[in-house]
């Protein structure tokens, strides 16, 4: 078994990001398939959100020891901006995450193939009451504008980064390392339950692009990219911007305001003499000797 260990560190990390994102999408897209194809008789909106949060928690426990469990190009980008991760990791991590999401979508499709075909009548489409593309990728509601959906994704991703960056900060109230995955999962659940009605709450470019590429190749066609006025680019670009906004907000409002871990003694404020020092001053009458007594 030792012979199967990959020696290249970057490859090992990419493998972790691949399998972590795969697990995340297996939980989330399977729940979406179950809810939609059963016409909400075997789960509802909350079921999908809970499944994605369990997927996040499980994937984090699985991969934290290798990469820290990014599972999201927007998270990887923010860590690069904050100099927590080398910029050379951004592209390999992102590609691994997209690939993991693609493969997971394919497996979900195989598992739920009969259910999808029965529900859709064998017609794979993006629009209409029997559409099935939203099982995999995210799509906006018909009433929302492109600019508003862009704002939606920026805000959702910014909230994610703002809330997770504090979890390991020792100068604040750090979470126990073993509890970070369920905490992050709960944060994702909260965002999904409160900020996903407009356009699905992707907040993760890999979570959207991987499944969208799969549906393109599996029979849904180019409509998955052209629909809703070429909306597909919003869950790719907006989360990346939102991640930077969230990271900068955390720095300005929290990290830069935390107490210095190694405060220096301010010599500009003279210490208050103690009773013993006053007696020493009276006995010697020498300010130099008194000053030496303080230090």
PDB file of N, CA, C and O in Angstrom, residues 104-162:
ATOM      1  N   UNK A 104     -18.608  13.849 -10.273  1.00  0.00           N
ATOM      2  CA  UNK A 104     -19.712  13.607  -9.349  1.00  0.00           C
ATOM      3  C   UNK A 104     -21.052  13.753 -10.057  1.00  0.00           C
ATOM      4  O   UNK A 104     -21.977  12.954  -9.857  1.00  0.00           O
ATOM      5  N   UNK A 105     -21.171  14.763 -10.914  1.00  0.00           N
ATOM      6  CA  UNK A 105     -22.412  14.962 -11.667  1.00  0.00           C
ATOM      7  C   UNK A 105     -22.703  13.771 -12.561  1.00  0.00           C
ATOM      8  O   UNK A 105     -23.856  13.330 -12.685  1.00  0.00           O
ATOM      9  N   UNK A 106     -21.657  13.240 -13.189  1.00  0.00           N
ATOM     10  CA  UNK A 106     -21.837  12.068 -14.033  1.00  0.00           C
ATOM     11  C   UNK A 106     -22.336  10.865 -13.255  1.00  0.00           C
ATOM     12  O   UNK A 106     -23.218  10.120 -13.716  1.00  0.00           O
ATOM     13  N   UNK A 107     -21.804  10.672 -12.064  1.00  0.00           N
ATOM     14  CA  UNK A 107     -22.234   9.540 -11.243  1.00  0.00           C
ATOM     15  C   UNK A 107     -23.668   9.721 -10.756  1.00  0.00           C
ATOM     16  O   UNK A 107     -24.456   8.763 -10.730  1.00  0.00           O
ATOM     17  N   UNK A 108     -24.025  10.944 -10.373  1.00  0.00           N
ATOM     18  CA  UNK A 108     -25.407  11.220  -9.968  1.00  0.00           C
ATOM     19  C   UNK A 108     -26.359  10.931 -11.125  1.00  0.00           C
ATOM     20  O   UNK A 108     -27.434  10.347 -10.945  1.00  0.00           O
ATOM     21  N   UNK A 109     -25.958  11.315 -12.323  1.00  0.00           N
ATOM     22  CA  UNK A 109     -26.782  11.073 -13.515  1.00  0.00           C
ATOM     23  C   UNK A 109     -27.004   9.573 -13.726  1.00  0.00           C
ATOM     24  O   UNK A 109     -28.118   9.124 -14.035  1.00  0.00           O
ATOM     25  N   UNK A 110     -25.955   8.777 -13.543  1.00  0.00           N
ATOM     26  CA  UNK A 110     -26.088   7.334 -13.703  1.00  0.00           C
ATOM     27  C   UNK A 110     -26.994   6.731 -12.633  1.00  0.00           C
ATOM     28  O   UNK A 110     -27.825   5.854 -12.918  1.00  0.00           O
ATOM     29  N   UNK A 111     -26.851   7.202 -11.405  1.00  0.00           N
ATOM     30  CA  UNK A 111     -27.655   6.679 -10.303  1.00  0.00           C
ATOM     31  C   UNK A 111     -29.133   7.008 -10.490  1.00  0.00           C
ATOM     32  O   UNK A 111     -30.016   6.184 -10.238  1.00  0.00           O
ATOM     33  N   UNK A 112     -29.408   8.224 -10.958  1.00  0.00           N
ATOM     34  CA  UNK A 112     -30.798   8.686 -11.078  1.00  0.00           C
ATOM     35  C   UNK A 112     -31.284   8.719 -12.527  1.00  0.00           C
ATOM     36  O   UNK A 112     -32.261   9.410 -12.824  1.00  0.00           O
ATOM     37  N   UNK A 113     -30.638   7.960 -13.403  1.00  0.00           N
ATOM     38  CA  UNK A 113     -30.969   8.026 -14.828  1.00  0.00           C
ATOM     39  C   UNK A 113     -32.445   7.733 -15.097  1.00  0.00           C
ATOM     40  O   UNK A 113     -33.135   8.516 -15.776  1.00  0.00           O
ATOM     41  N   UNK A 114     -32.955   6.622 -14.583  1.00  0.00           N
ATOM     42  CA  UNK A 114     -34.359   6.271 -14.836  1.00  0.00           C
ATOM     43  C   UNK A 114     -35.308   7.316 -14.271  1.00  0.00           C
ATOM     44  O   UNK A 114     -36.320   7.676 -14.894  1.00  0.00           O
ATOM     45  N   UNK A 115     -34.992   7.811 -13.081  1.00  0.00           N
ATOM     46  CA  UNK A 115     -35.859   8.823 -12.460  1.00  0.00           C
ATOM     47  C   UNK A 115     -35.873  10.101 -13.276  1.00  0.00           C
ATOM     48  O   UNK A 115     -36.928  10.723 -13.470  1.00  0.00           O
ATOM     49  N   UNK A 116     -34.700  10.499 -13.782  1.00  0.00           N
ATOM     50  CA  UNK A 116     -34.612  11.715 -14.606  1.00  0.00           C
ATOM     51  C   UNK A 116     -35.398  11.536 -15.905  1.00  0.00           C
ATOM     52  O   UNK A 116     -36.130  12.439 -16.334  1.00  0.00           O
ATOM     53  N   UNK A 117     -35.270  10.384 -16.532  1.00  0.00           N
ATOM     54  CA  UNK A 117     -35.967  10.146 -17.795  1.00  0.00           C
ATOM     55  C   UNK A 117     -37.477  10.069 -17.598  1.00  0.00           C
ATOM     56  O   UNK A 117     -38.255  10.577 -18.415  1.00  0.00           O
ATOM     57  N   UNK A 118     -37.895   9.454 -16.526  1.00  0.00           N
ATOM     58  CA  UNK A 118     -39.328   9.365 -16.261  1.00  0.00           C
ATOM     59  C   UNK A 118     -39.912  10.734 -15.965  1.00  0.00           C
ATOM     60  O   UNK A 118     -40.994  11.090 -16.453  1.00  0.00           O
ATOM     61  N   UNK A 119     -39.193  11.531 -15.199  1.00  0.00           N
ATOM     62  CA  UNK A 119     -39.657  12.865 -14.835  1.00  0.00           C
ATOM     63  C   UNK A 119     -39.728  13.777 -16.056  1.00  0.00           C
ATOM     64  O   UNK A 119     -40.690  14.540 -16.238  1.00  0.00           O
ATOM     65  N   UNK A 120     -38.712  13.725 -16.901  1.00  0.00           N
ATOM     66  CA  UNK A 120     -38.615  14.642 -18.041  1.00  0.00           C
ATOM     67  C   UNK A 120     -39.294  14.125 -19.295  1.00  0.00           C
ATOM     68  O   UNK A 120     -39.372  14.845 -20.303  1.00  0.00           O
ATOM     69  N   UNK A 121     -39.762  12.885 -19.262  1.00  0.00           N
ATOM     70  CA  UNK A 121     -40.327  12.299 -20.475  1.00  0.00           C
ATOM     71  C   UNK A 121     -39.276  12.014 -21.527  1.00  0.00           C
ATOM     72  O   UNK A 121     -39.585  11.926 -22.719  1.00  0.00           O
ATOM     73  N   UNK A 122     -38.045  11.885 -21.098  1.00  0.00           N
ATOM     74  CA  UNK A 122     -36.948  11.595 -22.018  1.00  0.00           C
ATOM     75  C   UNK A 122     -36.396  12.814 -22.739  1.00  0.00           C
ATOM     76  O   UNK A 122     -35.503  12.686 -23.580  1.00  0.00           O
ATOM     77  N   UNK A 123     -36.920  13.999 -22.417  1.00  0.00           N
ATOM     78  CA  UNK A 123     -36.456  15.235 -23.056  1.00  0.00           C
ATOM     79  C   UNK A 123     -35.650  16.041 -22.040  1.00  0.00           C
ATOM     80  O   UNK A 123     -36.200  16.531 -21.046  1.00  0.00           O
ATOM     81  N   UNK A 124     -34.362  16.174 -22.262  1.00  0.00           N
ATOM     82  CA  UNK A 124     -33.489  16.891 -21.342  1.00  0.00           C
ATOM     83  C   UNK A 124     -33.492  18.368 -21.706  1.00  0.00           C
ATOM     84  O   UNK A 124     -32.988  18.751 -22.768  1.00  0.00           O
ATOM     85  N   UNK A 125     -34.045  19.176 -20.834  1.00  0.00           N
ATOM     86  CA  UNK A 125     -34.204  20.589 -21.156  1.00  0.00           C
ATOM     87  C   UNK A 125     -33.873  21.479 -19.960  1.00  0.00           C
ATOM     88  O   UNK A 125     -33.806  21.012 -18.815  1.00  0.00           O
ATOM     89  N   UNK A 126     -33.689  22.762 -20.270  1.00  0.00           N
ATOM     90  CA  UNK A 126     -33.358  23.762 -19.248  1.00  0.00           C
ATOM     91  C   UNK A 126     -34.601  24.505 -18.790  1.00  0.00           C
ATOM     92  O   UNK A 126     -34.643  25.011 -17.672  1.00  0.00           O
ATOM     93  N   UNK A 127     -35.616  24.583 -19.649  1.00  0.00           N
ATOM     94  CA  UNK A 127     -36.811  25.353 -19.354  1.00  0.00           C
ATOM     95  C   UNK A 127     -38.014  24.435 -19.120  1.00  0.00           C
ATOM     96  O   UNK A 127     -38.002  23.263 -19.504  1.00  0.00           O
ATOM     97  N   UNK A 128     -39.049  25.005 -18.491  1.00  0.00           N
ATOM     98  CA  UNK A 128     -40.316  24.312 -18.366  1.00  0.00           C
ATOM     99  C   UNK A 128     -40.481  23.557 -17.063  1.00  0.00           C
ATOM    100  O   UNK A 128     -39.523  23.388 -16.296  1.00  0.00           O
ATOM    101  N   UNK A 129     -41.693  23.065 -16.806  1.00  0.00           N
ATOM    102  CA  UNK A 129     -41.983  22.378 -15.539  1.00  0.00           C
ATOM    103  C   UNK A 129     -41.244  21.063 -15.385  1.00  0.00           C
ATOM    104  O   UNK A 129     -41.078  20.568 -14.266  1.00  0.00           O
ATOM    105  N   UNK A 130     -40.800  20.464 -16.488  1.00  0.00           N
ATOM    106  CA  UNK A 130     -40.097  19.179 -16.421  1.00  0.00           C
ATOM    107  C   UNK A 130     -38.607  19.318 -16.714  1.00  0.00           C
ATOM    108  O   UNK A 130     -37.957  18.347 -17.115  1.00  0.00           O
ATOM    109  N   UNK A 131     -38.076  20.519 -16.538  1.00  0.00           N
ATOM    110  CA  UNK A 131     -36.634  20.712 -16.763  1.00  0.00           C
ATOM    111  C   UNK A 131     -35.846  19.952 -15.701  1.00  0.00           C
ATOM    112  O   UNK A 131     -36.279  19.809 -14.559  1.00  0.00           O
ATOM    113  N   UNK A 132     -34.673  19.492 -16.073  1.00  0.00           N
ATOM    114  CA  UNK A 132     -33.831  18.725 -15.147  1.00  0.00           C
ATOM    115  C   UNK A 132     -32.408  19.259 -15.059  1.00  0.00           C
ATOM    116  O   UNK A 132     -31.597  18.727 -14.316  1.00  0.00           O
ATOM    117  N   UNK A 133     -32.105  20.317 -15.817  1.00  0.00           N
ATOM    118  CA  UNK A 133     -30.743  20.872 -15.782  1.00  0.00           C
ATOM    119  C   UNK A 133     -30.398  21.423 -14.403  1.00  0.00           C
ATOM    120  O   UNK A 133     -29.236  21.380 -13.983  1.00  0.00           O
ATOM    121  N   UNK A 134     -31.398  21.930 -13.689  1.00  0.00           N
ATOM    122  CA  UNK A 134     -31.137  22.534 -12.367  1.00  0.00           C
ATOM    123  C   UNK A 134     -30.807  21.495 -11.304  1.00  0.00           C
ATOM    124  O   UNK A 134     -30.445  21.865 -10.187  1.00  0.00           O
ATOM    125  N   UNK A 135     -30.936  20.212 -11.631  1.00  0.00           N
ATOM    126  CA  UNK A 135     -30.453  19.173 -10.706  1.00  0.00           C
ATOM    127  C   UNK A 135     -28.951  19.321 -10.518  1.00  0.00           C
ATOM    128  O   UNK A 135     -28.414  19.070  -9.439  1.00  0.00           O
ATOM    129  N   UNK A 136     -28.284  19.774 -11.563  1.00  0.00           N
ATOM    130  CA  UNK A 136     -26.826  19.789 -11.574  1.00  0.00           C
ATOM    131  C   UNK A 136     -26.240  21.194 -11.381  1.00  0.00           C
ATOM    132  O   UNK A 136     -25.537  21.440 -10.403  1.00  0.00           O
ATOM    133  N   UNK A 137     -26.503  22.100 -12.294  1.00  0.00           N
ATOM    134  CA  UNK A 137     -25.965  23.463 -12.193  1.00  0.00           C
ATOM    135  C   UNK A 137     -27.029  24.394 -11.620  1.00  0.00           C
ATOM    136  O   UNK A 137     -28.170  23.992 -11.395  1.00  0.00           O
ATOM    137  N   UNK A 138     -26.651  25.634 -11.387  1.00  0.00           N
ATOM    138  CA  UNK A 138     -27.595  26.617 -10.848  1.00  0.00           C
ATOM    139  C   UNK A 138     -28.122  27.514 -11.963  1.00  0.00           C
ATOM    140  O   UNK A 138     -27.416  27.789 -12.943  1.00  0.00           O
ATOM    141  N   UNK A 139     -29.350  27.975 -11.788  1.00  0.00           N
ATOM    142  CA  UNK A 139     -29.997  28.841 -12.775  1.00  0.00           C
ATOM    143  C   UNK A 139     -30.796  29.912 -12.044  1.00  0.00           C
ATOM    144  O   UNK A 139     -31.322  29.665 -10.950  1.00  0.00           O
ATOM    145  N   UNK A 140     -30.911  31.105 -12.637  1.00  0.00           N
ATOM    146  CA  UNK A 140     -31.634  32.192 -11.960  1.00  0.00           C
ATOM    147  C   UNK A 140     -33.143  32.040 -12.118  1.00  0.00           C
ATOM    148  O   UNK A 140     -33.631  31.370 -13.032  1.00  0.00           O
ATOM    149  N   UNK A 141     -33.889  32.666 -11.236  1.00  0.00           N
ATOM    150  CA  UNK A 141     -35.331  32.757 -11.418  1.00  0.00           C
ATOM    151  C   UNK A 141     -35.622  33.716 -12.563  1.00  0.00           C
ATOM    152  O   UNK A 141     -34.802  34.591 -12.881  1.00  0.00           O
ATOM    153  N   UNK A 142     -36.773  33.586 -13.180  1.00  0.00           N
ATOM    154  CA  UNK A 142     -37.080  34.350 -14.389  1.00  0.00           C
ATOM    155  C   UNK A 142     -37.212  35.845 -14.133  1.00  0.00           C
ATOM    156  O   UNK A 142     -36.997  36.653 -15.035  1.00  0.00           O
ATOM    157  N   UNK A 143     -37.541  36.225 -12.900  1.00  0.00           N
ATOM    158  CA  UNK A 143     -37.798  37.637 -12.631  1.00  0.00           C
ATOM    159  C   UNK A 143     -36.548  38.439 -12.320  1.00  0.00           C
ATOM    160  O   UNK A 143     -36.564  39.659 -12.344  1.00  0.00           O
ATOM    161  N   UNK A 144     -35.436  37.788 -12.016  1.00  0.00           N
ATOM    162  CA  UNK A 144     -34.264  38.524 -11.530  1.00  0.00           C
ATOM    163  C   UNK A 144     -33.414  39.015 -12.698  1.00  0.00           C
ATOM    164  O   UNK A 144     -33.247  38.325 -13.711  1.00  0.00           O
ATOM    165  N   UNK A 145     -32.869  40.224 -12.568  1.00  0.00           N
ATOM    166  CA  UNK A 145     -32.009  40.796 -13.600  1.00  0.00           C
ATOM    167  C   UNK A 145     -30.594  40.250 -13.474  1.00  0.00           C
ATOM    168  O   UNK A 145     -30.201  39.699 -12.437  1.00  0.00           O
ATOM    169  N   UNK A 146     -29.819  40.417 -14.530  1.00  0.00           N
ATOM    170  CA  UNK A 146     -28.443  39.924 -14.539  1.00  0.00           C
ATOM    171  C   UNK A 146     -27.612  40.628 -13.470  1.00  0.00           C
ATOM    172  O   UNK A 146     -26.824  39.997 -12.761  1.00  0.00           O
ATOM    173  N   UNK A 147     -27.783  41.944 -13.352  1.00  0.00           N
ATOM    174  CA  UNK A 147     -27.002  42.696 -12.369  1.00  0.00           C
ATOM    175  C   UNK A 147     -27.364  42.298 -10.942  1.00  0.00           C
ATOM    176  O   UNK A 147     -26.499  42.201 -10.069  1.00  0.00           O
ATOM    177  N   UNK A 148     -28.644  42.044 -10.696  1.00  0.00           N
ATOM    178  CA  UNK A 148     -29.063  41.660  -9.349  1.00  0.00           C
ATOM    179  C   UNK A 148     -28.576  40.263  -8.996  1.00  0.00           C
ATOM    180  O   UNK A 148     -28.196  39.997  -7.852  1.00  0.00           O
ATOM    181  N   UNK A 149     -28.572  39.367  -9.968  1.00  0.00           N
ATOM    182  CA  UNK A 149     -28.061  38.019  -9.696  1.00  0.00           C
ATOM    183  C   UNK A 149     -26.552  38.053  -9.455  1.00  0.00           C
ATOM    184  O   UNK A 149     -26.030  37.281  -8.653  1.00  0.00           O
ATOM    185  N   UNK A 150     -25.863  38.961 -10.133  1.00  0.00           N
ATOM    186  CA  UNK A 150     -24.426  39.122  -9.899  1.00  0.00           C
ATOM    187  C   UNK A 150     -24.188  39.583  -8.461  1.00  0.00           C
ATOM    188  O   UNK A 150     -23.326  39.041  -7.752  1.00  0.00           O
ATOM    189  N   UNK A 151     -24.969  40.566  -8.022  1.00  0.00           N
ATOM    190  CA  UNK A 151     -24.860  41.040  -6.645  1.00  0.00           C
ATOM    191  C   UNK A 151     -25.173  39.921  -5.663  1.00  0.00           C
ATOM    192  O   UNK A 151     -24.504  39.780  -4.630  1.00  0.00           O
ATOM    193  N   UNK A 152     -26.164  39.115  -5.987  1.00  0.00           N
ATOM    194  CA  UNK A 152     -26.556  37.989  -5.137  1.00  0.00           C
ATOM    195  C   UNK A 152     -25.378  37.067  -4.870  1.00  0.00           C
ATOM    196  O   UNK A 152     -25.124  36.665  -3.731  1.00  0.00           O
ATOM    197  N   UNK A 153     -24.635  36.732  -5.917  1.00  0.00           N
ATOM    198  CA  UNK A 153     -23.517  35.819  -5.765  1.00  0.00           C
ATOM    199  C   UNK A 153     -22.317  36.466  -5.071  1.00  0.00           C
ATOM    200  O   UNK A 153     -21.599  35.805  -4.320  1.00  0.00           O
ATOM    201  N   UNK A 154     -22.107  37.746  -5.307  1.00  0.00           N
ATOM    202  CA  UNK A 154     -21.034  38.457  -4.605  1.00  0.00           C
ATOM    203  C   UNK A 154     -21.309  38.474  -3.107  1.00  0.00           C
ATOM    204  O   UNK A 154     -20.432  38.155  -2.287  1.00  0.00           O
ATOM    205  N   UNK A 155     -22.530  38.819  -2.729  1.00  0.00           N
ATOM    206  CA  UNK A 155     -22.887  38.914  -1.312  1.00  0.00           C
ATOM    207  C   UNK A 155     -22.810  37.545  -0.638  1.00  0.00           C
ATOM    208  O   UNK A 155     -22.255  37.400   0.461  1.00  0.00           O
ATOM    209  N   UNK A 156     -23.360  36.520  -1.277  1.00  0.00           N
ATOM    210  CA  UNK A 156     -23.352  35.189  -0.684  1.00  0.00           C
ATOM    211  C   UNK A 156     -21.948  34.668  -0.444  1.00  0.00           C
ATOM    212  O   UNK A 156     -21.645  34.126   0.631  1.00  0.00           O
ATOM    213  N   UNK A 157     -21.063  34.842  -1.424  1.00  0.00           N
ATOM    214  CA  UNK A 157     -19.689  34.357  -1.268  1.00  0.00           C
ATOM    215  C   UNK A 157     -18.916  35.203  -0.263  1.00  0.00           C
ATOM    216  O   UNK A 157     -18.086  34.680   0.496  1.00  0.00           O
ATOM    217  N   UNK A 158     -19.164  36.501  -0.255  1.00  0.00           N
ATOM    218  CA  UNK A 158     -18.503  37.369   0.732  1.00  0.00           C
ATOM    219  C   UNK A 158     -18.886  36.959   2.148  1.00  0.00           C
ATOM    220  O   UNK A 158     -18.034  36.930   3.053  1.00  0.00           O
ATOM    221  N   UNK A 159     -20.146  36.622   2.366  1.00  0.00           N
ATOM    222  CA  UNK A 159     -20.584  36.159   3.681  1.00  0.00           C
ATOM    223  C   UNK A 159     -19.890  34.859   4.069  1.00  0.00           C
ATOM    224  O   UNK A 159     -19.502  34.661   5.224  1.00  0.00           O
ATOM    225  N   UNK A 160     -19.719  33.977   3.095  1.00  0.00           N
ATOM    226  CA  UNK A 160     -19.028  32.717   3.374  1.00  0.00           C
ATOM    227  C   UNK A 160     -17.615  32.966   3.868  1.00  0.00           C
ATOM    228  O   UNK A 160     -17.199  32.440   4.906  1.00  0.00           O
ATOM    229  N   UNK A 161     -16.849  33.774   3.122  1.00  0.00           N
ATOM    230  CA  UNK A 161     -15.455  34.031   3.514  1.00  0.00           C
ATOM    231  C   UNK A 161     -15.372  34.816   4.811  1.00  0.00           C
ATOM    232  O   UNK A 161     -14.504  34.548   5.657  1.00  0.00           O
ATOM    233  N   UNK A 162     -16.239  35.794   4.984  1.00  0.00           N
ATOM    234  CA  UNK A 162     -16.223  36.587   6.204  1.00  0.00           C
ATOM    235  C   UNK A 162     -16.415  35.718   7.432  1.00  0.00           C
ATOM    236  O   UNK A 162     -15.782  35.939   8.473  1.00  0.00           O
TER     237      UNK A 162
END
